[in-house]
Amino acid sequence: MNKVCELLNIKYPIIQGGMAWVANSSLASAVSNAGGLGLIAGGNAPKEIIKEEIRKCRELTDKPFGVNVMLLSPFVDEIIDLIIEEKIPVITTGAGNPAKYLDRLKEAGVKVIPVVPSIALAQRMEKLGVDAIIVEGTEAGGHIGELTTMVLTPQVVDSVKIPVIAAGGIADGRGIVAAFALGAKGVQIGTRFICSEECNVHENYKNMVLKSKDRDAIVTGRSTGHPVRTLKNKLAKEILSMEKEGVPSEEIDKRGIGSLRVATVDGDIHNGSFMAGQIASIIKDIKPCKEILDDMVSQAKNIMPNIEL
Ligand code: TUI
């Protein structure tokens, strides 16, 4: 049996990305009901909001689902408390090192799967006793590292013993086969699920993804040390020119604050931050999560009949 499926008690080793302001109980339950692992994204939300999403998700699915913890959030401590109180079976973490929470989480029986952008961090996480690791290439949307999925995945596979899950640039069965060929035992998929029926973001967000072309998912914030991949629009271009002009980092970071809500809730195509991966332009339709998963699994099995999916 596939190691990731065994670890998480799921049908397919396909994990939904923890997309802040995107991944709520509707999306997470749909992915879990379809046989993957759905996750509610903690993002920058306080405990009460996530508690309510967990309650709703439990009404919508009896399958396992997790929470994604964004480690730059001011509410991390209380979100970790909530995860333990609610006996959430698994978390993924992003944008930082979860080391200081690991003992408590493990003691409570919560499986921890950090998202990392480098080999060194993957090795450090394994030593601390995490259950699996997600390696996220720079093709991914949102907050990113430097290395591509293509180079990161095989190197981390060779450097750790725990299961490696590949992320960044995967949106169909071909991507899954490629990740498995590199030694991954699972995949994390984000952008593809934005264009699902159960994803509740503003329709303008979905249309931005559907209309995007190969070079539209660009990176802002390289100069401030917080590189973020979003679809090209007025906001992204403004931030890039502020960077070019040498505007102080704090001011640049300030320009981005709140813009994820402007994208996901208001659907303001000019001023929102439309985080998406480089694979966005491959996505051509909006379908139910079950169809997305079934289609990518059958495509992968057609290409590679003995794939451990
Ligand atoms: O976390 C993500 N992607 C995200 S988080 C996010 S919310 C946000 N919005 C605006 C600015 C910043 C964040 C949007 N997208 N992916 C997983 C990921 N984690 N990618 C890279 C990392 C990472 C980076 C540094 C993980 C660990 C790390 O450790 C540094 C250290 O040693 O503490």
mmCIF file of C-alpha atoms and ligand atoms in Angstrom:
data_model
loop_
_atom_site.group_PDB
_atom_site.id
_atom_site.type_symbol
_atom_site.label_atom_id
_atom_site.label_comp_id
_atom_site.label_asym_id
_atom_site.label_seq_id
_atom_site.Cartn_x
_atom_site.Cartn_y
_atom_site.Cartn_z
ATOM 1 C CA MET A 1 0.000 0.000 0.000
ATOM 2 C CA ASN A 2 1.141 3.547 -0.691
ATOM 3 C CA LYS A 3 2.958 4.917 2.396
ATOM 4 C CA VAL A 4 1.187 8.282 2.352
ATOM 5 C CA CYS A 5 -2.250 6.632 2.061
ATOM 6 C CA GLU A 6 -1.388 4.328 4.931
ATOM 7 C CA LEU A 7 -0.107 7.173 7.098
ATOM 8 C CA LEU A 8 -3.160 9.371 6.523
ATOM 9 C CA ASN A 9 -5.845 6.720 6.058
ATOM 10 C CA ILE A 10 -6.869 8.077 2.635
ATOM 11 C CA LYS A 11 -7.557 6.557 -0.798
ATOM 12 C CA TYR A 12 -5.247 8.646 -3.021
ATOM 13 C CA PRO A 13 -1.895 10.171 -1.928
ATOM 14 C CA ILE A 14 -3.076 13.572 -3.121
ATOM 15 C CA ILE A 15 -2.959 16.367 -0.588
ATOM 16 C CA GLN A 16 -4.671 19.685 -1.093
ATOM 17 C CA GLY A 17 -2.472 22.755 -0.737
ATOM 18 C CA GLY A 18 -3.095 24.979 2.300
ATOM 19 C CA MET A 19 -4.303 28.058 0.511
ATOM 20 C CA ALA A 20 -5.114 30.940 2.874
ATOM 21 C CA TRP A 21 -8.516 32.585 2.192
ATOM 22 C CA VAL A 22 -9.210 29.790 -0.353
ATOM 23 C CA ALA A 23 -9.179 26.466 1.485
ATOM 24 C CA ASN A 24 -12.214 26.463 3.783
ATOM 25 C CA SER A 25 -14.514 23.642 4.913
ATOM 26 C CA SER A 26 -16.241 23.492 1.527
ATOM 27 C CA LEU A 27 -13.044 22.776 -0.412
ATOM 28 C CA ALA A 28 -11.406 20.629 2.268
ATOM 29 C CA SER A 29 -14.443 18.364 2.686
ATOM 30 C CA ALA A 30 -14.822 17.995 -1.089
ATOM 31 C CA VAL A 31 -11.192 16.918 -1.520
ATOM 32 C CA SER A 32 -11.459 14.490 1.397
ATOM 33 C CA ASN A 33 -14.765 13.089 0.121
ATOM 34 C CA ALA A 34 -13.094 12.523 -3.245
ATOM 35 C CA GLY A 35 -10.391 10.378 -1.614
ATOM 36 C CA GLY A 36 -7.568 12.899 -1.167
ATOM 37 C CA LEU A 37 -6.601 14.808 1.957
ATOM 38 C CA GLY A 38 -8.449 18.101 2.261
ATOM 39 C CA LEU A 39 -7.115 20.793 4.568
ATOM 40 C CA ILE A 40 -8.568 23.914 6.091
ATOM 41 C CA ALA A 41 -6.051 26.718 5.713
ATOM 42 C CA GLY A 42 -5.372 28.572 8.952
ATOM 43 C CA GLY A 43 -3.802 31.504 7.105
ATOM 44 C CA ASN A 44 -3.883 34.587 9.333
ATOM 45 C CA ALA A 45 -7.266 33.732 10.824
ATOM 46 C CA PRO A 46 -7.887 33.592 14.597
ATOM 47 C CA LYS A 47 -8.864 30.411 16.429
ATOM 48 C CA GLU A 48 -12.662 30.986 16.444
ATOM 49 C CA ILE A 49 -12.861 31.196 12.648
ATOM 50 C CA ILE A 50 -10.916 27.965 12.152
ATOM 51 C CA LYS A 51 -12.882 26.243 14.912
ATOM 52 C CA GLU A 52 -16.093 27.007 13.026
ATOM 53 C CA GLU A 53 -14.598 25.712 9.743
ATOM 54 C CA ILE A 54 -13.591 22.466 11.484
ATOM 55 C CA ARG A 55 -17.147 22.080 12.793
ATOM 56 C CA LYS A 56 -18.614 22.642 9.317
ATOM 57 C CA CYS A 57 -16.098 20.295 7.700
ATOM 58 C CA ARG A 58 -17.090 17.517 10.117
ATOM 59 C CA GLU A 59 -20.695 17.967 9.000
ATOM 60 C CA LEU A 60 -19.671 17.693 5.345
ATOM 61 C CA THR A 61 -17.381 14.665 5.515
ATOM 62 C CA ASP A 62 -16.655 11.632 7.649
ATOM 63 C CA LYS A 63 -13.260 11.210 5.961
ATOM 64 C CA PRO A 64 -10.006 12.452 7.510
ATOM 65 C CA PHE A 65 -9.083 16.089 6.883
ATOM 66 C CA GLY A 66 -6.333 18.335 8.217
ATOM 67 C CA VAL A 67 -5.416 21.935 8.967
ATOM 68 C CA ASN A 68 -2.622 23.892 7.303
ATOM 69 C CA VAL A 69 -0.745 26.116 9.741
ATOM 70 C CA MET A 70 0.813 29.247 8.262
ATOM 71 C CA LEU A 71 3.686 29.849 10.649
ATOM 72 C CA LEU A 72 3.915 33.609 10.033
ATOM 73 C CA SER A 73 0.397 34.033 11.427
ATOM 74 C CA PRO A 74 0.096 36.041 14.666
ATOM 75 C CA PHE A 75 -2.339 33.359 15.868
ATOM 76 C CA VAL A 76 -0.091 30.281 15.475
ATOM 77 C CA ASP A 77 -0.032 29.445 19.190
ATOM 78 C CA GLU A 78 -3.803 29.398 19.551
ATOM 79 C CA ILE A 79 -4.250 27.500 16.262
ATOM 80 C CA ILE A 80 -1.905 24.783 17.550
ATOM 81 C CA ASP A 81 -3.955 24.612 20.782
ATOM 82 C CA LEU A 82 -7.118 24.288 18.712
ATOM 83 C CA ILE A 83 -5.679 21.466 16.581
ATOM 84 C CA ILE A 84 -4.821 19.520 19.723
ATOM 85 C CA GLU A 85 -8.186 20.232 21.402
ATOM 86 C CA GLU A 86 -10.089 19.199 18.283
ATOM 87 C CA LYS A 87 -7.967 16.061 17.786
ATOM 88 C CA ILE A 88 -7.199 16.953 14.168
ATOM 89 C CA PRO A 89 -5.344 13.907 12.744
ATOM 90 C CA VAL A 90 -2.816 15.731 10.547
ATOM 91 C CA ILE A 91 -1.399 19.177 9.862
ATOM 92 C CA THR A 92 0.810 20.617 7.179
ATOM 93 C CA THR A 93 2.856 23.729 7.951
ATOM 94 C CA GLY A 94 4.208 26.471 5.729
ATOM 95 C CA ALA A 95 6.332 29.628 5.684
ATOM 96 C CA GLY A 96 8.524 28.650 8.620
ATOM 97 C CA ASN A 97 9.939 26.026 10.940
ATOM 98 C CA PRO A 98 7.398 24.191 13.144
ATOM 99 C CA ALA A 99 10.096 22.816 15.523
ATOM 100 C CA LYS A 100 8.852 24.482 18.693
ATOM 101 C CA TYR A 101 5.381 22.908 18.392
ATOM 102 C CA LEU A 102 6.447 19.384 17.455
ATOM 103 C CA ASP A 103 6.689 17.780 20.904
ATOM 104 C CA ARG A 104 3.184 18.851 21.893
ATOM 105 C CA LEU A 105 1.697 17.831 18.555
ATOM 106 C CA LYS A 106 3.343 14.420 18.572
ATOM 107 C CA GLU A 107 2.285 13.805 22.152
ATOM 108 C CA ALA A 108 -1.303 14.556 21.125
ATOM 109 C CA GLY A 109 -1.003 12.114 18.214
ATOM 110 C CA VAL A 110 -1.215 14.785 15.512
ATOM 111 C CA LYS A 111 0.732 13.842 12.386
ATOM 112 C CA VAL A 112 2.935 16.685 11.194
ATOM 113 C CA ILE A 113 3.943 17.206 7.573
ATOM 114 C CA PRO A 114 5.982 20.389 7.106
ATOM 115 C CA VAL A 115 6.295 22.054 3.718
ATOM 116 C CA VAL A 116 9.948 22.871 3.035
ATOM 117 C CA PRO A 117 11.831 24.494 0.164
ATOM 118 C CA SER A 118 15.279 22.929 0.749
ATOM 119 C CA ILE A 119 17.187 19.744 1.487
ATOM 120 C CA ALA A 120 18.729 21.055 4.718
ATOM 121 C CA LEU A 121 15.348 21.892 6.176
ATOM 122 C CA ALA A 122 13.930 18.513 5.115
ATOM 123 C CA GLN A 123 16.754 16.728 6.958
ATOM 124 C CA ARG A 124 16.312 18.897 10.041
ATOM 125 C CA MET A 125 12.580 18.108 10.067
ATOM 126 C CA GLU A 126 13.195 14.369 9.761
ATOM 127 C CA LYS A 127 15.558 14.476 12.761
ATOM 128 C CA LEU A 128 12.842 16.199 14.791
ATOM 129 C CA GLY A 129 10.514 13.287 14.074
ATOM 130 C CA VAL A 130 7.973 14.572 11.546
ATOM 131 C CA ASP A 131 5.881 11.946 9.754
ATOM 132 C CA ALA A 132 6.482 12.968 6.141
ATOM 133 C CA ILE A 133 7.741 15.988 4.266
ATOM 134 C CA ILE A 134 6.293 18.095 1.484
ATOM 135 C CA VAL A 135 8.946 19.556 -0.810
ATOM 136 C CA GLU A 136 7.597 22.582 -2.589
ATOM 137 C CA GLY A 137 9.305 23.832 -5.721
ATOM 138 C CA THR A 138 9.434 27.446 -6.798
ATOM 139 C CA GLU A 139 6.761 26.718 -9.423
ATOM 140 C CA ALA A 140 4.200 26.829 -6.621
ATOM 141 C CA GLY A 141 1.918 29.733 -5.842
ATOM 142 C CA GLY A 142 2.192 31.971 -2.788
ATOM 143 C CA HIS A 143 5.264 32.121 -0.568
ATOM 144 C CA ILE A 144 8.051 30.197 -2.320
ATOM 145 C CA GLY A 145 11.645 29.020 -2.170
ATOM 146 C CA GLU A 146 14.352 29.007 -4.864
ATOM 147 C CA LEU A 147 14.628 25.437 -6.127
ATOM 148 C CA THR A 148 12.394 23.763 -8.680
ATOM 149 C CA THR A 149 10.299 20.693 -7.963
ATOM 150 C CA MET A 150 12.363 18.830 -10.576
ATOM 151 C CA VAL A 151 15.641 19.236 -8.665
ATOM 152 C CA LEU A 152 14.317 19.397 -5.117
ATOM 153 C CA THR A 153 12.297 16.176 -5.170
ATOM 154 C CA PRO A 154 14.997 13.598 -6.088
ATOM 155 C CA GLN A 155 17.585 15.251 -3.842
ATOM 156 C CA VAL A 156 15.305 15.205 -0.809
ATOM 157 C CA VAL A 157 14.206 11.639 -1.635
ATOM 158 C CA ASP A 158 17.900 10.654 -1.486
ATOM 159 C CA SER A 159 18.466 12.578 1.771
ATOM 160 C CA VAL A 160 15.654 11.372 4.044
ATOM 161 C CA LYS A 161 13.892 8.105 4.926
ATOM 162 C CA ILE A 162 10.407 9.497 5.592
ATOM 163 C CA PRO A 163 7.925 9.708 2.696
ATOM 164 C CA VAL A 164 8.418 12.689 0.398
ATOM 165 C CA ILE A 165 5.429 14.475 -1.128
ATOM 166 C CA ALA A 166 6.138 16.712 -4.117
ATOM 167 C CA ALA A 167 4.489 20.099 -4.666
ATOM 168 C CA GLY A 168 4.737 22.963 -7.115
ATOM 169 C CA GLY A 169 3.829 22.675 -10.781
ATOM 170 C CA ILE A 170 1.488 19.676 -10.508
ATOM 171 C CA ALA A 171 -2.074 19.942 -11.799
ATOM 172 C CA ASP A 172 -2.797 16.736 -13.709
ATOM 173 C CA GLY A 173 -1.881 13.060 -14.099
ATOM 174 C CA ARG A 174 1.269 13.846 -16.047
ATOM 175 C CA GLY A 175 2.581 15.905 -13.143
ATOM 176 C CA ILE A 176 1.761 13.120 -10.697
ATOM 177 C CA VAL A 177 3.667 10.566 -12.810
ATOM 178 C CA ALA A 178 6.638 12.931 -13.030
ATOM 179 C CA ALA A 179 6.675 13.439 -9.251
ATOM 180 C CA PHE A 180 6.511 9.674 -8.640
ATOM 181 C CA ALA A 181 9.277 9.091 -11.182
ATOM 182 C CA LEU A 182 11.429 11.426 -9.071
ATOM 183 C CA GLY A 183 10.744 9.290 -6.007
ATOM 184 C CA ALA A 184 7.807 11.117 -4.426
ATOM 185 C CA LYS A 185 5.161 8.969 -2.696
ATOM 186 C CA GLY A 186 2.494 11.637 -2.919
ATOM 187 C CA VAL A 187 1.690 15.041 -4.328
ATOM 188 C CA GLN A 188 0.360 18.303 -2.946
ATOM 189 C CA ILE A 189 -1.860 20.194 -5.350
ATOM 190 C CA GLY A 190 -3.094 23.746 -4.828
ATOM 191 C CA THR A 191 -3.881 25.863 -7.874
ATOM 192 C CA ARG A 192 -5.924 23.141 -9.634
ATOM 193 C CA PHE A 193 -8.405 23.121 -6.752
ATOM 194 C CA ILE A 194 -9.051 26.870 -7.050
ATOM 195 C CA CYS A 195 -10.901 25.960 -10.249
ATOM 196 C CA SER A 196 -13.204 23.457 -8.556
ATOM 197 C CA GLU A 197 -16.917 23.838 -8.034
ATOM 198 C CA GLU A 198 -16.562 23.504 -4.282
ATOM 199 C CA CYS A 199 -13.968 26.284 -4.006
ATOM 200 C CA ASN A 200 -15.778 29.382 -2.728
ATOM 201 C CA VAL A 201 -13.440 32.119 -3.961
ATOM 202 C CA HIS A 202 -14.860 34.966 -6.061
ATOM 203 C CA GLU A 203 -15.497 33.884 -9.669
ATOM 204 C CA ASN A 204 -13.038 36.538 -10.872
ATOM 205 C CA TYR A 205 -10.263 34.594 -9.117
ATOM 206 C CA LYS A 206 -11.199 31.399 -10.959
ATOM 207 C CA ASN A 207 -11.387 33.323 -14.236
ATOM 208 C CA MET A 208 -7.943 34.848 -13.649
ATOM 209 C CA VAL A 209 -6.559 31.297 -13.379
ATOM 210 C CA LEU A 210 -8.514 30.050 -16.411
ATOM 211 C CA LYS A 211 -7.344 32.994 -18.537
ATOM 212 C CA SER A 212 -3.715 32.910 -17.414
ATOM 213 C CA LYS A 213 -0.874 32.207 -19.829
ATOM 214 C CA ASP A 214 2.444 30.438 -19.252
ATOM 215 C CA ARG A 215 4.382 33.490 -18.010
ATOM 216 C CA ASP A 216 1.640 35.151 -15.966
ATOM 217 C CA ALA A 217 2.460 33.660 -12.548
ATOM 218 C CA ILE A 218 5.220 36.054 -11.491
ATOM 219 C CA VAL A 219 7.203 36.619 -8.313
ATOM 220 C CA THR A 220 7.097 39.805 -6.264
ATOM 221 C CA GLY A 221 8.950 40.475 -3.029
ATOM 222 C CA ARG A 222 12.276 38.904 -3.975
ATOM 223 C CA SER A 223 14.057 42.046 -2.760
ATOM 224 C CA THR A 224 12.235 42.081 0.588
ATOM 225 C CA GLY A 225 13.077 38.464 1.340
ATOM 226 C CA HIS A 226 9.399 37.420 1.079
ATOM 227 C CA PRO A 227 9.012 36.156 -2.473
ATOM 228 C CA VAL A 228 5.389 35.469 -3.380
ATOM 229 C CA ARG A 229 4.085 34.089 -6.676
ATOM 230 C CA THR A 230 0.859 35.681 -7.938
ATOM 231 C CA LEU A 231 -0.831 36.215 -11.262
ATOM 232 C CA LYS A 232 0.333 39.363 -13.006
ATOM 233 C CA ASN A 233 -1.978 42.363 -12.480
ATOM 234 C CA LYS A 234 -1.854 46.037 -11.455
ATOM 235 C CA LEU A 235 -0.911 45.231 -7.845
ATOM 236 C CA ALA A 236 1.897 42.845 -8.851
ATOM 237 C CA LYS A 237 3.304 45.364 -11.342
ATOM 238 C CA GLU A 238 3.122 48.145 -8.731
ATOM 239 C CA ILE A 239 5.028 46.041 -6.195
ATOM 240 C CA LEU A 240 7.671 45.158 -8.805
ATOM 241 C CA SER A 241 8.258 48.809 -9.647
ATOM 242 C CA MET A 242 8.454 49.741 -5.950
ATOM 243 C CA GLU A 243 11.152 47.069 -5.659
ATOM 244 C CA LYS A 244 13.017 48.452 -8.665
ATOM 245 C CA GLU A 245 12.886 51.963 -7.224
ATOM 246 C CA GLY A 246 14.364 50.731 -3.945
ATOM 247 C CA VAL A 247 11.330 51.550 -1.792
ATOM 248 C CA PRO A 248 11.964 50.273 1.775
ATOM 249 C CA SER A 249 10.962 46.627 2.362
ATOM 250 C CA GLU A 250 8.451 47.432 5.107
ATOM 251 C CA GLU A 251 6.573 49.732 2.772
ATOM 252 C CA ILE A 252 6.522 47.128 0.006
ATOM 253 C CA ASP A 253 5.316 44.388 2.349
ATOM 254 C CA LYS A 254 2.665 46.826 3.636
ATOM 255 C CA ARG A 255 1.316 47.299 0.097
ATOM 256 C CA GLY A 256 0.549 43.566 -0.047
ATOM 257 C CA ILE A 257 -1.256 43.325 3.312
ATOM 258 C CA GLY A 258 -4.938 42.488 3.010
ATOM 259 C CA SER A 259 -4.692 41.969 -0.736
ATOM 260 C CA LEU A 260 -5.408 38.231 -0.537
ATOM 261 C CA ARG A 261 -8.856 39.027 0.848
ATOM 262 C CA VAL A 262 -9.305 41.637 -1.894
ATOM 263 C CA ALA A 263 -8.682 38.848 -4.422
ATOM 264 C CA THR A 264 -10.599 35.946 -2.877
ATOM 265 C CA VAL A 265 -13.604 37.786 -1.404
ATOM 266 C CA ASP A 266 -13.941 41.051 -3.369
ATOM 267 C CA GLY A 267 -12.656 39.624 -6.660
ATOM 268 C CA ASP A 268 -10.893 42.921 -7.432
ATOM 269 C CA ILE A 269 -8.815 41.878 -10.444
ATOM 270 C CA HIS A 270 -6.579 44.974 -10.264
ATOM 271 C CA ASN A 271 -5.807 45.276 -6.554
ATOM 272 C CA GLY A 272 -6.031 41.704 -5.314
ATOM 273 C CA SER A 273 -3.171 39.270 -4.739
ATOM 274 C CA PHE A 274 -4.089 36.274 -6.920
ATOM 275 C CA MET A 275 -1.672 33.661 -5.653
ATOM 276 C CA ALA A 276 -1.272 30.811 -8.147
ATOM 277 C CA GLY A 277 1.432 28.465 -9.368
ATOM 278 C CA GLN A 278 3.176 28.437 -12.732
ATOM 279 C CA ILE A 279 0.981 25.519 -13.813
ATOM 280 C CA ALA A 280 -2.105 27.794 -13.669
ATOM 281 C CA SER A 281 -2.223 28.171 -17.441
ATOM 282 C CA ILE A 282 -2.759 24.432 -17.941
ATOM 283 C CA ILE A 283 -6.117 24.667 -16.146
ATOM 284 C CA LYS A 284 -8.996 25.070 -18.578
ATOM 285 C CA ASP A 285 -12.175 24.200 -16.692
ATOM 286 C CA ILE A 286 -14.048 24.267 -13.407
ATOM 287 C CA LYS A 287 -15.117 20.813 -12.225
ATOM 288 C CA PRO A 288 -16.176 19.129 -8.989
ATOM 289 C CA CYS A 289 -13.207 17.994 -6.859
ATOM 290 C CA LYS A 290 -14.206 14.361 -7.348
ATOM 291 C CA GLU A 291 -13.897 14.719 -11.115
ATOM 292 C CA ILE A 292 -10.579 16.563 -10.782
ATOM 293 C CA LEU A 293 -9.168 13.748 -8.654
ATOM 294 C CA ASP A 294 -10.644 10.859 -10.643
ATOM 295 C CA ASP A 295 -9.439 12.359 -13.930
ATOM 296 C CA MET A 296 -5.885 12.977 -12.733
ATOM 297 C CA VAL A 297 -5.630 9.520 -11.172
ATOM 298 C CA SER A 298 -6.862 7.764 -14.334
ATOM 299 C CA GLN A 299 -4.557 9.893 -16.509
ATOM 300 C CA ALA A 300 -1.610 8.963 -14.270
ATOM 301 C CA LYS A 301 -2.521 5.258 -14.386
ATOM 302 C CA ASN A 302 -2.805 5.348 -18.168
ATOM 303 C CA ILE A 303 0.707 6.721 -18.470
ATOM 304 C CA MET A 304 2.212 4.525 -15.751
ATOM 305 C CA PRO A 305 0.031 1.472 -15.065
ATOM 306 C CA ASN A 306 2.066 0.285 -12.084
ATOM 307 C CA ILE A 307 2.135 3.672 -10.294
ATOM 308 C CA GLU A 308 1.451 3.266 -6.559
ATOM 309 C CA LEU A 309 -1.643 5.474 -6.457
HETATM 310 O O1 TUI B 1 3.759 28.602 2.916
HETATM 311 C C1 TUI B 1 3.686 28.398 1.737
HETATM 312 N N1 TUI B 1 2.988 29.180 0.901
HETATM 313 C C2 TUI B 1 2.280 30.289 1.289
HETATM 314 S S1 TUI B 1 2.087 30.863 2.867
HETATM 315 C C3 TUI B 1 1.200 32.127 2.315
HETATM 316 S S2 TUI B 1 0.540 33.340 3.343
HETATM 317 C C4 TUI B 1 1.676 34.580 3.084
HETATM 318 N N2 TUI B 1 1.232 35.645 2.473
HETATM 319 C C5 TUI B 1 2.065 36.654 2.235
HETATM 320 C C6 TUI B 1 3.392 36.590 2.582
HETATM 321 C C7 TUI B 1 3.859 35.480 3.183
HETATM 322 C C8 TUI B 1 2.989 34.446 3.431
HETATM 323 C C9 TUI B 1 1.063 32.071 0.982
HETATM 324 N N3 TUI B 1 1.678 31.041 0.429
HETATM 325 N N4 TUI B 1 4.301 27.349 1.163
HETATM 326 C C10 TUI B 1 5.128 26.475 1.919
HETATM 327 C C11 TUI B 1 6.473 27.018 2.019
HETATM 328 N N5 TUI B 1 7.132 27.067 3.116
HETATM 329 N N6 TUI B 1 7.208 27.531 1.043
HETATM 330 C C12 TUI B 1 8.403 27.898 1.569
HETATM 331 C C13 TUI B 1 8.326 27.594 2.896
HETATM 332 C C14 TUI B 1 9.293 27.739 3.935
HETATM 333 C C15 TUI B 1 10.170 28.821 3.970
HETATM 334 C C16 TUI B 1 11.087 28.922 5.009
HETATM 335 C C17 TUI B 1 9.347 26.784 4.932
HETATM 336 C C18 TUI B 1 10.264 26.891 5.943
HETATM 337 C C19 TUI B 1 11.124 27.949 5.971
HETATM 338 O O2 TUI B 1 11.965 27.967 7.008
HETATM 339 C C20 TUI B 1 12.790 29.045 7.243
HETATM 340 C C21 TUI B 1 13.336 28.797 8.599
HETATM 341 O O3 TUI B 1 14.376 28.133 8.688
HETATM 342 O O4 TUI B 1 12.663 29.212 9.542
#
